[in-house]
Short mmCIF file of C-alpha atoms in Angstrom, two decimals:
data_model
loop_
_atom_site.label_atom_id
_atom_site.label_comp_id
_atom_site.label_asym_id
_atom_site.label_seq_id
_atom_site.Cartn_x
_atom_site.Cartn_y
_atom_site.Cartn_z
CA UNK A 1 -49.43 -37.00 -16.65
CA UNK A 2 -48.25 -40.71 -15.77
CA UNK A 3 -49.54 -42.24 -12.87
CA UNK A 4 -45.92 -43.24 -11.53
CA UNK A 5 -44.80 -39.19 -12.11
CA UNK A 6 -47.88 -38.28 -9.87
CA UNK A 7 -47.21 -40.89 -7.26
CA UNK A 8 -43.53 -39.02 -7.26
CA UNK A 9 -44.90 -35.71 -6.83
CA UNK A 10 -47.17 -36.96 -3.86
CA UNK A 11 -45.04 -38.76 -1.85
CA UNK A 12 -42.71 -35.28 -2.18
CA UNK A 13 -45.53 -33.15 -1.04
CA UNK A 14 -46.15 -35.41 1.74
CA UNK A 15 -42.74 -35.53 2.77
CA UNK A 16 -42.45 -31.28 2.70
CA UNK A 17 -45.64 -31.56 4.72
CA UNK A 18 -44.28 -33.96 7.39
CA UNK A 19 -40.72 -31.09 7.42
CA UNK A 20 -42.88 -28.52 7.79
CA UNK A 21 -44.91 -30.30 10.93
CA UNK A 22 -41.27 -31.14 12.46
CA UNK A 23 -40.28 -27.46 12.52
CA UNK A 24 -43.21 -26.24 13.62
CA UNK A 25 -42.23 -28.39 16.38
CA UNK A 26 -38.63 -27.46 16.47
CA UNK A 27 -39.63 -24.16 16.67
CA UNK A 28 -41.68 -24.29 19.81
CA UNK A 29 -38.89 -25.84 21.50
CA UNK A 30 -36.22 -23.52 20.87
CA UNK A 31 -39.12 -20.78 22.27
CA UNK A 32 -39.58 -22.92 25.51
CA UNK A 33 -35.26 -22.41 25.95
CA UNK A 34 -35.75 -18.80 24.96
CA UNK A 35 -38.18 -18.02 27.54
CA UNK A 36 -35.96 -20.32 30.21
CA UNK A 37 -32.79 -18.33 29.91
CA UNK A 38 -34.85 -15.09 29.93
CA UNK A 39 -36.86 -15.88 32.83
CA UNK A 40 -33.80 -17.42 34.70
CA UNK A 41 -30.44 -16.84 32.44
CA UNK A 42 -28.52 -17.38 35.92
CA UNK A 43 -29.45 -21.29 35.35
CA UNK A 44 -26.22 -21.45 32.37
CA UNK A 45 -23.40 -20.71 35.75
CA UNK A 46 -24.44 -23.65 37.08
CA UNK A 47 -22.27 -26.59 37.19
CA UNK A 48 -23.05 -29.05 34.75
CA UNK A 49 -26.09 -27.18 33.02
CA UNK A 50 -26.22 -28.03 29.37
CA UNK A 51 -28.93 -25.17 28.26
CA UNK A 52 -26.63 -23.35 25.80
CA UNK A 53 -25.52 -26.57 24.62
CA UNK A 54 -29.53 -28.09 24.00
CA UNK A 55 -30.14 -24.55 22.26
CA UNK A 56 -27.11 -24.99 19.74
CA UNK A 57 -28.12 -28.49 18.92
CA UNK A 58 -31.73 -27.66 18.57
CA UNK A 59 -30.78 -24.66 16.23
CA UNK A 60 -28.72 -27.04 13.90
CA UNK A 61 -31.61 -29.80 13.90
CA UNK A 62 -33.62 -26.92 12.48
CA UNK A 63 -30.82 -26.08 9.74
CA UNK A 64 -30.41 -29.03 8.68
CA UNK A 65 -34.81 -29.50 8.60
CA UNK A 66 -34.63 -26.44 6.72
CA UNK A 67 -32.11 -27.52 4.27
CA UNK A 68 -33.93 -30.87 3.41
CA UNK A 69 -37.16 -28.39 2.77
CA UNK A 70 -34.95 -26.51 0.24
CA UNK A 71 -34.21 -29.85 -1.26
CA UNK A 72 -37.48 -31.61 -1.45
CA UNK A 73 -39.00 -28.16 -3.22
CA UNK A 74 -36.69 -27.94 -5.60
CA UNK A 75 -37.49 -31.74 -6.55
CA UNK A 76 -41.01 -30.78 -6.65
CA UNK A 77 -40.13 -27.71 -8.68
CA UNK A 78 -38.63 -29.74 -11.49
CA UNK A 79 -40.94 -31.88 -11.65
CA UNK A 80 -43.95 -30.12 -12.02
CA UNK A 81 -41.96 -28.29 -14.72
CA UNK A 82 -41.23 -31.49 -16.35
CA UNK A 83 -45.24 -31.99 -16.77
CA UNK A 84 -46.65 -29.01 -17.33
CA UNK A 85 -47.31 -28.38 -21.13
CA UNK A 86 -44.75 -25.65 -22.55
CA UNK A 87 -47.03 -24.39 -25.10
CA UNK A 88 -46.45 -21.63 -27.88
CA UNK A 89 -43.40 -18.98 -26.82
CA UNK A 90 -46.24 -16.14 -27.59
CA UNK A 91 -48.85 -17.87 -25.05
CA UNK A 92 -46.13 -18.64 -22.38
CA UNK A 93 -44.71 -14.89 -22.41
CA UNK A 94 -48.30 -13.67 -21.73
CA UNK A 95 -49.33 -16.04 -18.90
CA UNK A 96 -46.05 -15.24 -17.04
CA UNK A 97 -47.27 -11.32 -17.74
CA UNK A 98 -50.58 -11.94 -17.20
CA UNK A 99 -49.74 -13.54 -13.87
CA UNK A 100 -46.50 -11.49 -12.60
CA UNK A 101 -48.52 -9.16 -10.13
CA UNK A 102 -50.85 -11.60 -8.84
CA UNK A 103 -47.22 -13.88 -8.64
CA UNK A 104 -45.98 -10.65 -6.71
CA UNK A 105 -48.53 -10.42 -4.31
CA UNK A 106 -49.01 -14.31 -3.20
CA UNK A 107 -44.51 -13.95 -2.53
CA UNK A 108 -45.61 -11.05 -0.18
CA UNK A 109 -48.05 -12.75 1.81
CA UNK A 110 -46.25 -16.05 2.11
CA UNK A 111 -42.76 -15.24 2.54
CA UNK A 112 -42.69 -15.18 6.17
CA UNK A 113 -45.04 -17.92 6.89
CA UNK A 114 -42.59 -20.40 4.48
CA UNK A 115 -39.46 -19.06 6.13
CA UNK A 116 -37.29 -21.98 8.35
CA UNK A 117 -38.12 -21.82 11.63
CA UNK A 118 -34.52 -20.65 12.49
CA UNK A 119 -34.63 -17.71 9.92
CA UNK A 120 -37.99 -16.44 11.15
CA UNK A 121 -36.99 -17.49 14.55
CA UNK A 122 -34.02 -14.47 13.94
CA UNK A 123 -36.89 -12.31 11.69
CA UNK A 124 -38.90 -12.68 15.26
CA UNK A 125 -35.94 -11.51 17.24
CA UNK A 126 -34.73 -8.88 15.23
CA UNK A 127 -38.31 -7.21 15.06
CA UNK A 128 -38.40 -7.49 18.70
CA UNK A 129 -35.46 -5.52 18.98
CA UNK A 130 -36.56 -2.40 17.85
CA UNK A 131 -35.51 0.81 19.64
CA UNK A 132 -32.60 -0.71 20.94
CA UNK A 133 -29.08 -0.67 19.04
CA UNK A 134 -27.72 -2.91 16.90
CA UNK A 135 -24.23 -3.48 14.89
CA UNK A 136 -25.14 -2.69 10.97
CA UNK A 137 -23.40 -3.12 7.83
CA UNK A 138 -23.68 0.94 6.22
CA UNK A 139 -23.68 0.08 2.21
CA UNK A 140 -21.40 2.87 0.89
CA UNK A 141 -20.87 3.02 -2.92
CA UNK A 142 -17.86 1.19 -3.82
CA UNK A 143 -16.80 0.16 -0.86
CA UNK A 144 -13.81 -1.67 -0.80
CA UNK A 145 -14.23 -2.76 2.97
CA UNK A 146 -17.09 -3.52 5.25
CA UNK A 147 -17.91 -1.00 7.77
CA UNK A 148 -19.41 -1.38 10.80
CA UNK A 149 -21.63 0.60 13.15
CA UNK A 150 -23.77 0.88 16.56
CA UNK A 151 -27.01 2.10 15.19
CA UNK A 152 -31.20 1.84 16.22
CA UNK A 153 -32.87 -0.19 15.08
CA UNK A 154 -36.32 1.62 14.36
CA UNK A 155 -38.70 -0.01 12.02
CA UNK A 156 -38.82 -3.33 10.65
CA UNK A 157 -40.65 -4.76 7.26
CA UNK A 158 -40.92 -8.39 8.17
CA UNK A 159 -41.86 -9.23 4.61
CA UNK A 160 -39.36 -7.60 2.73
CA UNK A 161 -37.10 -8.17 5.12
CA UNK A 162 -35.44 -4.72 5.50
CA UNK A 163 -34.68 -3.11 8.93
CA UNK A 164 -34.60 0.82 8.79
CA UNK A 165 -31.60 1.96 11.24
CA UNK A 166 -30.60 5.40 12.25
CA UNK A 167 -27.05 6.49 13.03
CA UNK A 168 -27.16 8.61 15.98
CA UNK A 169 -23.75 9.88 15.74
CA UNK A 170 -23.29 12.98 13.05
CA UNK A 171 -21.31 12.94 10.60
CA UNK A 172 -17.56 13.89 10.42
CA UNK A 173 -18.24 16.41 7.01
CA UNK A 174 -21.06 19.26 6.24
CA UNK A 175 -22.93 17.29 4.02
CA UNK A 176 -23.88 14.30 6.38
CA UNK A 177 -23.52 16.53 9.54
CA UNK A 178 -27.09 15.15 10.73
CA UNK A 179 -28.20 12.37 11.87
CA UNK A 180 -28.45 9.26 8.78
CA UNK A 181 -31.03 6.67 8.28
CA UNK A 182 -30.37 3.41 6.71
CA UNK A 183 -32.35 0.14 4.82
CA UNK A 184 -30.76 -2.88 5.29
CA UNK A 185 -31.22 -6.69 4.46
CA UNK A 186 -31.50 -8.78 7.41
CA UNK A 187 -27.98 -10.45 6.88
CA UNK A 188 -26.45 -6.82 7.37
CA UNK A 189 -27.60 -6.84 11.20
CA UNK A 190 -25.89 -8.22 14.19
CA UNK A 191 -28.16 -7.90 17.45
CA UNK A 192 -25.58 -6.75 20.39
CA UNK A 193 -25.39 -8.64 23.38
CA UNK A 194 -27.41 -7.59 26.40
CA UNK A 195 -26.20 -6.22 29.49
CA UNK A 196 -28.87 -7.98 31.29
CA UNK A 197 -29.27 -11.01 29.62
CA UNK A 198 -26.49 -13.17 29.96
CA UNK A 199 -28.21 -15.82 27.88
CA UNK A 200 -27.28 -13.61 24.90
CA UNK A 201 -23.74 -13.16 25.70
CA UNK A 202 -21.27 -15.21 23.18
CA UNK A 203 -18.13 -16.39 25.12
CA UNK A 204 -15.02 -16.06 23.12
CA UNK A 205 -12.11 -17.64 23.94
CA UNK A 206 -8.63 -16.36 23.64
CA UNK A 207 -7.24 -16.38 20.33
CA UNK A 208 -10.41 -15.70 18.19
CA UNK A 209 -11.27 -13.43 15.90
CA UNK A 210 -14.18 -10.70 16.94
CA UNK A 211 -15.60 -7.85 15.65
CA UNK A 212 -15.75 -5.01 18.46
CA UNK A 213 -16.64 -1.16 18.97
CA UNK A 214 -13.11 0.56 19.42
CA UNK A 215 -12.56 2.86 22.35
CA UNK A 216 -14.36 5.99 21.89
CA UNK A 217 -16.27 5.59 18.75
CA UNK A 218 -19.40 3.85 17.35
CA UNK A 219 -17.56 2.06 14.92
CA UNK A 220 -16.65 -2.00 14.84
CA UNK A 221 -13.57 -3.38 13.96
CA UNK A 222 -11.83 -7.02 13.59
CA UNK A 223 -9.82 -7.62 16.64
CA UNK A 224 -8.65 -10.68 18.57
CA UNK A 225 -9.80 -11.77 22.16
CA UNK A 226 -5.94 -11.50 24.09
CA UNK A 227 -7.23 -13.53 27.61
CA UNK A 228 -9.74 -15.36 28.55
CA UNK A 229 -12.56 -14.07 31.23
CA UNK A 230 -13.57 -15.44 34.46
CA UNK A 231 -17.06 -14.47 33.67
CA UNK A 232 -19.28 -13.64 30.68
CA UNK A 233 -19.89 -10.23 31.91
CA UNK A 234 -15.92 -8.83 32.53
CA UNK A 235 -14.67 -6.57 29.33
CA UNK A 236 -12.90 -8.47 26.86
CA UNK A 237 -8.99 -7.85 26.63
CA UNK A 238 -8.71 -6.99 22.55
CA UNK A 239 -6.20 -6.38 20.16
CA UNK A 240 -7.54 -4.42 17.37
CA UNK A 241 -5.82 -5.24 13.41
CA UNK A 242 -4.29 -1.95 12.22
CA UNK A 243 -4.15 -0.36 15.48
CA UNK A 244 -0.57 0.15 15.34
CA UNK A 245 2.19 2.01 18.18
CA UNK A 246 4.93 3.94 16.70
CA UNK A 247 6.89 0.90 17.28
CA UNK A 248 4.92 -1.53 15.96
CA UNK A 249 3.15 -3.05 18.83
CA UNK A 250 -0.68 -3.31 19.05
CA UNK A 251 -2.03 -1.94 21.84
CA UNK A 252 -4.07 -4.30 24.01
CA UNK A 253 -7.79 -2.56 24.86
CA UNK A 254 -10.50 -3.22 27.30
CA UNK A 255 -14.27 -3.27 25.42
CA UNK A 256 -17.38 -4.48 27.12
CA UNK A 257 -18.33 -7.23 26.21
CA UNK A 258 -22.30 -5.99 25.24
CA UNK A 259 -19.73 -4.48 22.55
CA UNK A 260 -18.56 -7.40 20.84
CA UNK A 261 -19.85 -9.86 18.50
CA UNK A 262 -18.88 -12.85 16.38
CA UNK A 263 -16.67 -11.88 13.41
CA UNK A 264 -18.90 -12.05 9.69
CA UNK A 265 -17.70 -14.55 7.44
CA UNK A 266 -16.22 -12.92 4.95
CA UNK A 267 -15.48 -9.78 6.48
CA UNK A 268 -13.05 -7.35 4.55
CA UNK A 269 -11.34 -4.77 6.35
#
């Protein structure tokens, strides 16, 4: 190993250390505005306040922290590759088998702790969530369109990252008449607003794109917000895609708004 190669490698870990210090940091900020707007989320209706605004910004310092981790490993990833001796295909195979469970078992106990401070951040929340419902993505075998549904949440494997969800409501034939649990990655879970929490409530404006719990049912679709709201905890005014009068016309429908989230990118429907 050269001497300028190893000064390279140094000077990476160094700088990975110093990203991992700054979200650390990060982190303990955005939990000093978690516990402000929970302890008093009537301080966002003031005039002027910029809370909400300090939270967003501190959330996409810690993306963008996070993304220039991602970076500076992969550097470090190629060139430690770079270095280390390949040896004979035979002797490679078998230290990759030799080492695959202890490999296993080191991911396990340091996925969380190497997770951005935003992602566990959401990990945290989620877990904290449990007992109460959520909006899940149901996997159904080839599925041509994403469906959506108000579920519990009711256990949660921090490091595998799977949240176990039941759905409450029975199902329409004999063979899922009972109640149906679910595993899901975290990216299939949307945490509802709270009725009490106004902190958590998303304001959206007239014209966007949400996905909300129809009428009557547990089930989410894609609508549009039809009027704005004098205040973040009036019903939305929604006009559901697909939900078509005999003449054509879509109906405009009131839904609360601890029923209504931000639409998924990439949402098929």
């Amino acid at each position: 190993m050269s001497s300028p190669d190893f000064a390279e490698i140094l000077d990476n870990s160094k700088e990975l250390d110093r990203l991992r210090k700054v979200q650390e940091e990060l982190l303990l900020e955005i939990n000093k505005m978690h516990k402000k707007l929970q302890s008093t989320p009537e301080v966002v209706e003031k005039p002027g306040d910029n809370s909400l605004m300090r939270l967003k910004m501190l959330y996409i310092q810690a993306k963008k922290l996070s993304e220039s981790e991602v970076n500076i490993s992969t550097q470090l990833l190629g060139q430690l590759d770079a270095l280390l001796p390949s040896g004979t295909p035979g002797q490679h195979r078998r230290r990759i088998e030799g080492n695959e469970q202890k490999k296993k078992r080191m991911k396990v106990d340091s996925d969380v702790s190497r997770l951005s401070p935003s992602v566990r951040n959401q990990l945290e929340s989620l877990a904290n969530m449990k007992g109460e419902q959520v909006a899940a993505r149901i996997i159904q075998e080839d599925a041509e369109k994403d469906e959506w549904f108000v579920v519990k949440l009711i256990h949660v494997n921090k490091e595998m990252r799977e949240f176990e969800v039941l759905d409450e409501e029975p199902g329409d034939d004999e063979e899922s008449g009972g109640q149906r649990k679910y595993k899901l990655p975290m990216s299939h879970i949307i945490p509802l607003p709270k009725r009490n929490d106004p902190s958590s409530i998303q304001d959206f404006p007239p014209g966007r794109h949400v996905l909300a719990v129809y009428p009557g049912t547990t089930a989410l679709y894609k609508a549009i917000v039809v009027q704005a709201r004098k205040r973040k905890t009036d019903d939305y005014l929604l006009e559901f895609d697909d939900d078509h009068e005999e003449d054509g016309s879509l109906p405009q429908r009131l839904v609360p708004f601890h029923r209504v989230v931000a639409l998924p990118e990439g949402h098929r429907q």
